[in-house]
Coordinates of N, CA and C and ligand atoms in Angstrom, one line a residue:
M1 N -36.9 108.6 -49.5 CA -36.3 109.0 -48.2 C -35.3 108.0 -47.7
I2 N -34.3 108.5 -47.1 CA -33.3 107.7 -46.5 C -33.6 107.7 -45.0
F3 N -33.7 106.5 -44.4 CA -34.1 106.4 -43.0 C -33.3 105.3 -42.4
R4 N -32.6 105.5 -41.3 CA -31.8 104.5 -40.6 C -32.2 104.6 -39.1
Q5 N -32.5 103.5 -38.5 CA -32.7 103.4 -37.1 C -31.4 102.7 -36.5
L6 N -30.8 103.5 -35.6 CA -29.5 103.0 -35.0 C -29.8 102.8 -33.5
F7 N -29.2 101.7 -33.0 CA -29.4 101.3 -31.6 C -28.2 101.4 -30.7
D8 N -28.3 102.0 -29.6 CA -27.2 102.0 -28.6 C -27.4 100.9 -27.6
R9 N -26.6 99.9 -27.6 CA -26.8 98.7 -26.7 C -26.7 99.1 -25.2
E10 N -25.8 100.0 -24.9 CA -25.6 100.4 -23.5 C -26.9 100.9 -22.8
S11 N -27.5 101.9 -23.5 CA -28.7 102.6 -22.9 C -30.0 102.2 -23.6
S12 N -30.0 101.3 -24.6 CA -31.2 100.9 -25.3 C -31.8 102.1 -26.0
T13 N -31.0 103.0 -26.5 CA -31.5 104.2 -27.1 C -31.6 104.0 -28.6
Y14 N -32.6 104.5 -29.2 CA -32.7 104.5 -30.7 C -32.4 105.9 -31.2
S15 N -31.5 106.0 -32.2 CA -31.2 107.3 -32.8 C -31.7 107.1 -34.3
Y16 N -32.1 108.2 -34.9 CA -32.7 108.1 -36.2 C -32.0 109.1 -37.2
L17 N -31.5 108.5 -38.3 CA -30.9 109.3 -39.4 C -31.9 109.5 -40.5
L18 N -32.1 110.7 -40.9 CA -33.1 111.0 -41.9 C -32.6 111.9 -43.0
A19 N -32.9 111.6 -44.2 CA -32.5 112.5 -45.3 C -33.6 112.3 -46.4
E20 N -33.8 113.3 -47.2 CA -34.7 113.2 -48.3 C -34.2 112.4 -49.5
R21 N -32.9 112.5 -49.7 CA -32.3 111.9 -50.9 C -30.8 111.7 -50.7
P22 N -30.3 110.7 -51.5 CA -28.8 110.5 -51.5 C -28.1 111.8 -51.8
G23 N -27.0 112.0 -51.1 CA -26.2 113.2 -51.4 C -26.8 114.5 -50.8
G24 N -27.9 114.4 -50.1 CA -28.6 115.6 -49.6 C -28.3 115.8 -48.1
E25 N -29.1 116.7 -47.6 CA -28.9 117.1 -46.2 C -29.5 116.0 -45.2
A26 N -28.9 115.9 -44.1 CA -29.4 114.8 -43.1 C -29.7 115.4 -41.8
L27 N -30.5 114.7 -41.1 CA -31.0 115.1 -39.7 C -30.8 113.9 -38.8
L28 N -30.2 114.1 -37.6 CA -30.0 112.9 -36.7 C -30.8 113.3 -35.4
I29 N -31.7 112.3 -35.0 CA -32.5 112.5 -33.8 C -31.9 111.7 -32.7
D30 N -31.7 112.3 -31.5 CA -31.3 111.6 -30.3 C -30.0 110.8 -30.4
P31 N -28.9 111.4 -30.9 CA -27.6 110.7 -31.1 C -26.9 110.5 -29.7
V32 N -26.2 109.4 -29.6 CA -25.5 109.0 -28.3 C -24.0 109.3 -28.5
L33 N -23.4 109.9 -27.5 CA -22.0 110.4 -27.6 C -21.1 109.2 -28.0
E34 N -21.2 108.1 -27.4 CA -20.3 107.0 -27.7 C -20.3 106.5 -29.1
N35 N -21.4 106.8 -29.8 CA -21.6 106.3 -31.2 C -21.3 107.3 -32.2
T36 N -20.7 108.4 -31.8 CA -20.4 109.5 -32.8 C -19.6 109.0 -34.0
N37 N -18.6 108.2 -33.8 CA -17.8 107.7 -35.0 C -18.7 106.9 -35.9
T38 N -19.6 106.1 -35.4 CA -20.5 105.3 -36.2 C -21.4 106.2 -37.1
Y39 N -21.9 107.3 -36.4 CA -22.8 108.2 -37.2 C -22.0 108.9 -38.3
V40 N -20.8 109.4 -38.0 CA -20.1 110.2 -38.9 C -19.7 109.3 -40.1
R41 N -19.3 108.0 -39.8 CA -18.9 107.1 -40.9 C -20.1 106.8 -41.8
L42 N -21.3 106.5 -41.2 CA -22.5 106.2 -41.9 C -22.9 107.3 -42.8
I43 N -22.9 108.5 -42.2 CA -23.3 109.7 -43.0 C -22.3 109.9 -44.2
E44 N -21.0 109.7 -44.0 CA -20.1 109.7 -45.1 C -20.3 108.7 -46.2
E45 N -20.6 107.4 -45.7 CA -20.8 106.3 -46.6 C -22.1 106.6 -47.5
L46 N -23.1 107.2 -46.9 CA -24.3 107.5 -47.6 C -24.2 108.8 -48.4
G47 N -23.1 109.5 -48.3 CA -22.8 110.7 -49.1 C -23.7 111.8 -48.6
L48 N -24.1 111.8 -47.4 CA -25.0 112.9 -46.8 C -24.2 114.0 -46.2
E49 N -24.8 115.1 -46.0 CA -24.3 116.2 -45.2 C -25.2 116.4 -44.0
L50 N -24.6 116.2 -42.8 CA -25.4 116.4 -41.6 C -25.5 117.9 -41.3
V51 N -26.8 118.3 -41.3 CA -27.0 119.7 -41.1 C -27.7 120.0 -39.7
L52 N -28.3 119.0 -39.2 CA -29.0 119.2 -37.9 C -29.0 118.0 -37.0
A53 N -28.6 118.1 -35.8 CA -28.7 117.1 -34.8 C -29.7 117.6 -33.7
V54 N -30.6 116.8 -33.3 CA -31.7 117.2 -32.4 C -31.9 116.2 -31.3
D55 N -32.2 116.6 -30.1 CA -32.6 115.8 -29.0 C -34.1 116.0 -28.7
T56 N -34.8 114.9 -28.5 CA -36.3 115.1 -28.2 C -36.5 115.7 -26.8
H57 N -35.5 115.5 -25.9 CA -35.5 116.1 -24.6 C -34.1 115.8 -23.9
I58 N -33.9 116.4 -22.7 CA -32.7 116.1 -22.0 C -32.8 114.7 -21.5
H59 N -31.9 113.9 -21.9 CA -31.9 112.5 -21.5 C -31.2 112.3 -20.2
A60 N -31.6 111.3 -19.4 CA -31.0 111.0 -18.1 C -30.2 109.7 -18.2
D61 N -30.2 109.0 -19.3 CA -29.6 107.7 -19.3 C -28.5 107.6 -20.2
H62 N -28.2 108.6 -21.0 CA -27.0 108.6 -21.8 C -26.6 110.0 -22.1
V63 N -25.3 110.2 -22.6 CA -24.8 111.5 -22.9 C -25.1 111.7 -24.4
T64 N -25.6 112.9 -24.7 CA -25.9 113.2 -26.1 C -24.6 113.5 -26.9
A65 N -24.8 113.2 -28.2 CA -23.7 113.6 -29.2 C -23.9 114.9 -29.9
L66 N -24.8 115.7 -29.4 CA -25.1 117.0 -30.1 C -23.8 117.8 -30.2
G67 N -23.1 118.0 -29.1 CA -21.9 118.8 -29.1 C -20.8 118.2 -30.0
A68 N -20.6 116.9 -29.8 CA -19.5 116.3 -30.6 C -19.8 116.3 -32.1
L69 N -21.1 116.1 -32.4 CA -21.4 116.2 -33.9 C -21.2 117.6 -34.4
R70 N -21.6 118.6 -33.6 CA -21.4 119.9 -34.1 C -19.9 120.2 -34.3
D71 N -19.1 119.7 -33.4 CA -17.6 119.9 -33.6 C -17.1 119.2 -34.8
R72 N -17.6 118.0 -35.0 CA -17.1 117.1 -36.1 C -17.6 117.6 -37.5
T73 N -18.9 118.0 -37.5 CA -19.5 118.2 -38.9 C -20.0 119.6 -39.1
D74 N -19.9 120.5 -38.1 CA -20.5 121.8 -38.2 C -22.0 121.9 -38.4
C75 N -22.7 120.8 -38.0 CA -24.1 120.8 -38.0 C -24.7 121.7 -37.0
A76 N -25.9 122.1 -37.1 CA -26.6 122.9 -36.1 C -27.1 121.9 -35.0
S77 N -27.2 122.3 -33.8 CA -27.8 121.4 -32.7 C -29.0 122.1 -32.2
A78 N -30.1 121.3 -32.1 CA -31.4 121.9 -31.8 C -32.1 121.1 -30.7
M79 N -32.7 121.9 -29.8 CA -33.7 121.4 -28.8 C -34.9 122.3 -28.7
G80 N -35.9 121.9 -28.0 CA -37.1 122.7 -27.9 C -36.8 123.9 -27.0
E81 N -37.8 124.9 -27.1 CA -37.6 126.1 -26.4 C -37.7 125.9 -24.9
M82 N -38.3 124.8 -24.4 CA -38.4 124.6 -23.0 C -37.1 124.0 -22.4
T83 N -36.1 123.7 -23.2 CA -35.0 123.0 -22.7 C -34.1 123.9 -21.8
K84 N -33.4 123.2 -20.8 CA -32.5 124.0 -20.0 C -31.0 123.8 -20.6
A85 N -30.9 123.1 -21.7 CA -29.6 123.0 -22.3 C -29.2 124.4 -22.8
E86 N -28.0 124.8 -22.4 CA -27.5 126.2 -22.7 C -26.8 126.2 -24.1
C87 N -26.5 125.0 -24.6 CA -25.5 125.0 -25.7 C -26.1 124.9 -27.1
V88 N -27.4 124.7 -27.2 CA -27.9 124.4 -28.6 C -27.9 125.7 -29.4
S89 N -27.8 125.5 -30.7 CA -27.7 126.6 -31.6 C -29.1 127.0 -32.2
V90 N -30.1 126.1 -32.1 CA -31.4 126.3 -32.5 C -32.4 125.9 -31.5
R91 N -33.4 126.7 -31.2 CA -34.4 126.3 -30.3 C -35.7 126.4 -31.0
F92 N -36.5 125.3 -31.0 CA -37.7 125.2 -31.8 C -38.9 125.2 -30.9
R93 N -40.1 125.4 -31.5 CA -41.3 125.3 -30.7 C -42.4 124.6 -31.5
E94 N -43.4 124.2 -30.8 CA -44.5 123.5 -31.4 C -45.1 124.4 -32.6
G95 N -45.4 123.7 -33.7 CA -46.0 124.5 -34.8 C -44.9 124.8 -35.8
E96 N -43.6 124.8 -35.4 CA -42.5 125.0 -36.4 C -42.2 123.6 -37.0
K97 N -41.2 123.6 -37.9 CA -40.8 122.4 -38.6 C -39.3 122.2 -38.5
L98 N -38.8 121.0 -38.5 CA -37.4 120.7 -38.7 C -37.3 120.3 -40.2
C99 N -36.4 121.0 -40.9 CA -36.3 120.8 -42.3 C -34.9 120.3 -42.8
V100 N -34.9 119.3 -43.6 CA -33.7 119.0 -44.3 C -34.1 118.7 -45.8
D101 N -33.5 119.5 -46.7 CA -34.0 119.5 -48.1 C -35.6 119.6 -48.1
N102 N -36.3 118.8 -48.8 CA -37.7 118.9 -48.8 C -38.4 117.9 -47.8
L103 N -37.7 117.5 -46.8 CA -38.3 116.7 -45.7 C -38.6 117.7 -44.6
H104 N -39.8 117.7 -44.2 CA -40.3 118.7 -43.2 C -41.0 117.9 -42.0
L105 N -40.4 118.0 -40.9 CA -41.0 117.3 -39.7 C -41.7 118.3 -38.8
D106 N -43.0 118.1 -38.6 CA -43.8 118.9 -37.7 C -43.3 118.7 -36.3
I107 N -43.3 119.8 -35.5 CA -42.9 119.7 -34.1 C -44.1 119.8 -33.2
L108 N -44.2 118.7 -32.4 CA -45.3 118.7 -31.4 C -44.6 118.8 -30.0
Y109 N -45.2 119.7 -29.1 CA -44.7 119.8 -27.7 C -45.5 118.7 -26.9
T110 N -44.8 117.7 -26.4 CA -45.4 116.6 -25.7 C -44.8 116.4 -24.4
P111 N -45.0 117.3 -23.4 CA -44.4 117.2 -22.1 C -45.0 116.1 -21.3
G112 N -44.3 115.8 -20.2 CA -44.9 114.8 -19.3 C -43.7 113.9 -18.8
H113 N -43.0 113.3 -19.7 CA -41.8 112.6 -19.3 C -40.8 113.6 -18.7
T114 N -40.6 114.7 -19.4 CA -39.9 115.8 -18.9 C -40.7 117.0 -19.4
D115 N -40.3 118.2 -18.9 CA -41.0 119.4 -19.4 C -40.4 119.9 -20.7
D116 N -39.4 119.3 -21.2 CA -38.8 119.7 -22.5 C -38.9 118.6 -23.5
S117 N -40.0 117.8 -23.5 CA -40.1 116.7 -24.4 C -40.9 117.1 -25.6
Y118 N -40.4 116.8 -26.8 CA -41.0 117.1 -28.1 C -41.1 115.8 -28.9
S119 N -42.1 115.8 -29.8 CA -42.2 114.7 -30.8 C -42.1 115.3 -32.2
F120 N -41.7 114.5 -33.1 CA -41.5 115.0 -34.5 C -42.3 114.1 -35.5
L121 N -43.0 114.8 -36.4 CA -44.0 114.1 -37.2 C -43.7 114.2 -38.7
L122 N -43.7 113.1 -39.3 CA -43.8 113.0 -40.8 C -45.1 112.5 -41.2
P123 N -45.5 112.5 -42.4 CA -46.9 112.0 -42.8 C -47.1 110.6 -42.4
D124 N -46.1 109.7 -42.4 CA -46.3 108.3 -42.1 C -45.8 107.8 -40.8
R125 N -45.1 108.7 -40.1 CA -44.4 108.2 -38.9 C -44.2 109.4 -37.9
V126 N -44.1 109.0 -36.6 CA -43.8 110.0 -35.6 C -42.7 109.5 -34.7
F127 N -41.8 110.4 -34.3 CA -40.7 110.1 -33.4 C -41.2 110.6 -32.0
T128 N -41.4 109.7 -31.1 CA -42.1 110.1 -29.9 C -41.2 110.3 -28.7
G129 N -39.9 110.2 -28.9 CA -39.0 110.4 -27.7 C -39.3 109.4 -26.6
D130 N -39.4 109.9 -25.4 CA -39.8 109.0 -24.3 C -41.3 109.2 -23.8
T131 N -42.0 110.0 -24.7 CA -43.4 110.2 -24.3 C -44.2 109.0 -24.5
L132 N -44.1 108.4 -25.7 CA -44.8 107.1 -26.0 C -43.8 106.1 -26.4
L133 N -43.7 105.1 -25.7 CA -42.8 103.9 -25.9 C -43.6 102.8 -26.5
I134 N -43.0 101.7 -27.0 CA -43.8 100.6 -27.5 C -44.2 99.8 -26.3
R135 N -45.5 99.8 -26.1 CA -46.2 99.1 -24.9 C -45.8 99.7 -23.6
G136 N -45.4 101.0 -23.6 CA -45.0 101.7 -22.4 C -45.1 103.2 -22.6
T137 N -44.8 103.9 -21.6 CA -44.7 105.4 -21.7 C -43.5 105.8 -20.8
G138 N -42.8 106.9 -21.1 CA -41.7 107.3 -20.3 C -42.1 107.7 -18.9
R139 N -41.2 107.4 -18.0 CA -41.4 107.7 -16.6 C -41.6 109.2 -16.4
T140 N -42.3 109.5 -15.3 CA -42.7 110.9 -15.1 C -42.2 111.4 -13.7
D141 N -41.2 110.7 -13.1 CA -40.9 111.0 -11.7 C -39.7 111.8 -11.5
F142 N -39.1 112.4 -12.6 CA -38.0 113.3 -12.3 C -37.9 114.3 -13.5
Q143 N -37.0 115.3 -13.5 CA -36.8 116.3 -14.5 C -38.1 117.0 -14.9
N144 N -38.8 117.4 -13.8 CA -40.1 118.1 -14.0 C -41.1 117.2 -14.7
G145 N -41.0 115.9 -14.6 CA -42.0 115.0 -15.1 C -43.4 115.3 -14.5
D146 N -44.4 115.0 -15.3 CA -45.8 115.3 -14.8 C -46.7 114.4 -15.6
A147 N -47.3 113.4 -14.8 CA -48.1 112.4 -15.4 C -49.3 113.0 -16.0
A148 N -49.9 114.0 -15.4 CA -51.1 114.6 -16.0 C -50.8 115.2 -17.3
A149 N -49.7 115.9 -17.4 CA -49.3 116.5 -18.7 C -49.0 115.5 -19.7
Q150 N -48.4 114.3 -19.3 CA -48.1 113.3 -20.2 C -49.4 112.7 -20.8
Y151 N -50.4 112.5 -19.9 CA -51.7 112.1 -20.3 C -52.3 113.0 -21.4
D152 N -52.2 114.3 -21.2 CA -52.7 115.2 -22.2 C -51.9 115.1 -23.5
S153 N -50.5 114.9 -23.4 CA -49.7 114.8 -24.6 C -50.1 113.5 -25.4
L154 N -50.4 112.5 -24.6 CA -50.7 111.2 -25.3 C -52.1 111.3 -25.9
F155 N -53.1 111.5 -25.0 CA -54.5 111.5 -25.5 C -54.9 112.7 -26.3
G156 N -54.3 113.8 -26.0 CA -54.7 115.0 -26.8 C -53.9 115.2 -28.1
K157 N -52.7 114.6 -28.2 CA -51.9 114.8 -29.4 C -51.5 113.5 -30.1
L158 N -50.7 112.7 -29.5 CA -50.1 111.6 -30.2 C -51.2 110.6 -30.6
L159 N -52.1 110.3 -29.7 CA -53.1 109.2 -30.1 C -54.2 109.7 -31.0
T160 N -54.2 111.0 -31.3 CA -55.1 111.5 -32.3 C -54.6 111.4 -33.7
L161 N -53.4 111.0 -33.9 CA -52.8 110.8 -35.2 C -53.5 109.6 -35.9
P162 N -53.4 109.5 -37.2 CA -54.0 108.3 -37.9 C -53.4 107.0 -37.3
E163 N -54.3 106.0 -37.2 CA -53.9 104.7 -36.5 C -52.7 104.0 -37.2
D164 N -52.6 104.3 -38.5 CA -51.5 103.6 -39.2 C -50.1 104.3 -39.1
T165 N -50.1 105.5 -38.4 CA -48.9 106.2 -38.2 C -47.9 105.3 -37.5
L166 N -46.7 105.2 -38.1 CA -45.6 104.4 -37.4 C -45.1 105.2 -36.2
V167 N -44.8 104.4 -35.1 CA -44.3 105.0 -33.9 C -42.8 104.6 -33.7
F168 N -41.9 105.5 -33.7 CA -40.5 105.3 -33.5 C -40.1 106.0 -32.2
P169 N -39.9 105.2 -31.1 CA -39.6 105.8 -29.8 C -38.1 106.0 -29.6
A170 N -37.7 106.7 -28.5 CA -36.3 106.9 -28.2 C -35.6 105.7 -27.6
H171 N -36.4 104.8 -27.1 CA -35.9 103.6 -26.4 C -36.7 102.4 -26.7
D172 N -36.1 101.2 -26.6 CA -36.9 100.0 -26.4 C -36.0 99.0 -25.6
Y173 N -36.6 98.4 -24.6 CA -35.9 97.4 -23.8 C -36.3 96.0 -24.0
N174 N -37.2 95.8 -25.0 CA -37.7 94.4 -25.2 C -37.5 93.9 -26.6
G175 N -36.7 94.6 -27.4 CA -36.4 94.1 -28.8 C -37.4 94.6 -29.8
M176 N -38.3 95.5 -29.4 CA -39.3 96.0 -30.4 C -38.6 97.2 -31.1
T177 N -38.9 97.3 -32.4 CA -38.3 98.4 -33.1 C -39.3 99.5 -33.6
V178 N -40.5 99.1 -33.8 CA -41.5 100.1 -34.4 C -42.9 99.6 -34.0
S179 N -43.8 100.5 -33.9 CA -45.2 100.1 -33.6 C -46.0 101.1 -34.5
T180 N -47.3 101.1 -34.2 CA -48.2 102.1 -34.8 C -49.1 102.7 -33.7
I181 N -49.7 103.8 -34.0 CA -50.6 104.5 -33.1 C -51.7 103.5 -32.7
G182 N -52.3 102.9 -33.7 CA -53.5 102.0 -33.5 C -53.1 100.8 -32.6
E183 N -51.9 100.3 -32.9 CA -51.4 99.1 -32.1 C -51.2 99.5 -30.6
E184 N -50.6 100.7 -30.4 CA -50.4 101.2 -29.1 C -51.7 101.5 -28.4
K185 N -52.7 102.1 -29.1 CA -54.0 102.3 -28.5 C -54.6 101.1 -27.9
R186 N -54.4 100.0 -28.7 CA -55.1 98.7 -28.3 C -54.3 97.9 -27.3
H187 N -53.0 97.9 -27.4 CA -52.2 97.0 -26.7 C -51.2 97.5 -25.7
N188 N -51.1 98.9 -25.6 CA -50.2 99.5 -24.6 C -50.9 99.5 -23.2
P189 N -50.4 98.7 -22.2 CA -51.1 98.7 -21.0 C -51.3 100.0 -20.3
R190 N -50.4 100.9 -20.4 CA -50.5 102.2 -19.8 C -51.6 103.0 -20.4
L191 N -52.0 102.8 -21.6 CA -53.0 103.6 -22.3 C -54.4 103.0 -22.1
Q192 N -54.5 102.0 -21.3 CA -55.8 101.4 -21.0 C -56.4 102.1 -19.7
A193 N -55.7 103.0 -19.1 CA -56.2 103.7 -17.9 C -57.6 104.3 -18.2
A194 N -58.5 104.3 -17.3 CA -59.8 104.7 -17.5 C -60.0 106.2 -17.8
D195 N -59.2 107.0 -17.1 CA -59.2 108.4 -17.2 C -57.9 109.0 -16.8
K196 N -57.8 110.4 -16.8 CA -56.5 111.0 -16.5 C -56.1 110.7 -15.0
Q197 N -57.0 110.7 -14.1 CA -56.7 110.4 -12.7 C -56.1 109.0 -12.6
A198 N -56.7 108.1 -13.2 CA -56.3 106.7 -13.2 C -54.8 106.6 -13.7
Y199 N -54.6 107.3 -14.8 CA -53.2 107.3 -15.4 C -52.2 108.0 -14.4
V200 N -52.6 109.1 -13.8 CA -51.7 109.7 -12.9 C -51.4 108.8 -11.7
D201 N -52.4 108.1 -11.2 CA -52.3 107.2 -10.1 C -51.3 106.1 -10.5
L202 N -51.5 105.6 -11.7 CA -50.7 104.5 -12.2 C -49.2 104.9 -12.3
M203 N -49.0 106.1 -12.9 CA -47.6 106.6 -13.0 C -47.0 106.9 -11.7
N204 N -47.7 107.5 -10.8 CA -47.2 107.9 -9.5 C -47.0 106.7 -8.6
G205 N -47.6 105.6 -8.9 CA -47.4 104.4 -8.1 C -46.2 103.5 -8.6
L206 N -45.5 103.9 -9.7 CA -44.4 103.2 -10.1 C -43.2 103.5 -9.2
K207 N -42.5 102.5 -8.8 CA -41.3 102.8 -7.9 C -40.1 102.3 -8.7
L208 N -39.4 103.3 -9.3 CA -38.4 103.0 -10.2 C -37.0 103.5 -9.7
D209 N -36.0 102.8 -9.9 CA -34.6 103.3 -9.5 C -34.3 104.4 -10.5
D210 N -33.4 105.3 -10.0 CA -32.9 106.3 -10.9 C -32.0 105.7 -12.0
P211 N -32.0 106.3 -13.2 CA -31.1 105.7 -14.2 C -29.6 105.8 -13.7
R212 N -28.9 104.8 -14.1 CA -27.5 104.6 -13.6 C -26.7 105.8 -13.9
L213 N -26.9 106.4 -15.1 CA -26.0 107.5 -15.5 C -26.7 108.9 -15.2
M214 N -27.8 108.9 -14.5 CA -28.5 110.2 -14.4 C -27.7 111.4 -13.9
D215 N -26.9 111.1 -12.8 CA -26.1 112.2 -12.2 C -25.0 112.7 -13.2
V216 N -24.6 111.9 -14.1 CA -23.6 112.3 -15.1 C -24.3 112.9 -16.3
A217 N -25.4 112.2 -16.8 CA -25.9 112.5 -18.1 C -26.7 113.8 -18.1
V218 N -27.5 114.1 -17.0 CA -28.3 115.3 -17.1 C -27.4 116.6 -17.1
P219 N -26.5 116.7 -16.2 CA -25.6 117.9 -16.3 C -24.8 117.9 -17.6
A220 N -24.3 116.8 -18.1 CA -23.5 116.8 -19.3 C -24.4 117.2 -20.5
N221 N -25.7 116.7 -20.5 CA -26.5 117.0 -21.6 C -27.0 118.5 -21.7
R222 N -26.9 119.1 -20.5 CA -27.2 120.6 -20.5 C -26.2 121.4 -21.3
S223 N -25.0 120.7 -21.4 CA -24.0 121.4 -22.2 C -23.7 120.5 -23.5
C224 N -24.7 119.9 -24.0 CA -24.6 119.1 -25.3 C -23.6 118.0 -25.2
G225 N -23.3 117.5 -24.0 CA -22.4 116.4 -23.9 C -20.9 116.8 -24.0
L226 N -20.6 118.1 -24.0 CA -19.2 118.5 -24.2 C -18.5 118.5 -22.9
K227 N -19.2 118.6 -21.7 CA -18.5 118.6 -20.4 C -19.2 117.6 -19.6
T228 N -18.5 116.9 -18.7 CA -19.1 116.0 -17.8 C -19.2 116.6 -16.4
A229 N -20.1 116.2 -15.6 CA -20.3 116.7 -14.3 C -19.1 116.3 -13.4
A230 N -18.8 117.1 -12.4 CA -17.8 116.7 -11.5 C -18.3 115.6 -10.6
Ligands
LIG1 FE1 -35.8 110.3 -21.3

């Protein structure tokens, strides 16, 4: 498998390039608009054909490259069936798979950070978007966020995966690049809440500023980053 973790310094976003083999089809998860040239160059250098670009959810902190990549490479753009983005060419749902050549990612619906949050699973790793971060979890105070739903996504789905499953989140602000399910179960402070109500109280007690780009990014991302809000 070809696997590249790409980092956007401005928004601390991780994007992931995946392919089964050199010269084959490629998938890009959570691409950032400003880095489009970097992705296109890397895909060319690796001899890959980008067939699918996908967002785990509508991001509030950066503008997606889904539209730009579709224009540049003719790839399909995909988001989950719960998304309010009008521009995607493929809408997926839990139980389906994202496929490039013989690489098949299982789709899990993991709402809570937003109501359109999905995670993608390979046998040895999971891409958790902003549902599960390294030593954290995504905020639940806007975009139809719901701390109780996030608790269910975490404890009912992601944390039931084998403990050695690698965790690749959509962001990290502390220099961490990868974790595991077992490591997060033991050391993620948010996951030590005694029960669902304690988790909801913890999340609802966070007083966070809105992301700097939120008023621009959310409307822009509903159109795959091709238009910016007035
Ligand atoms: Fe997010």
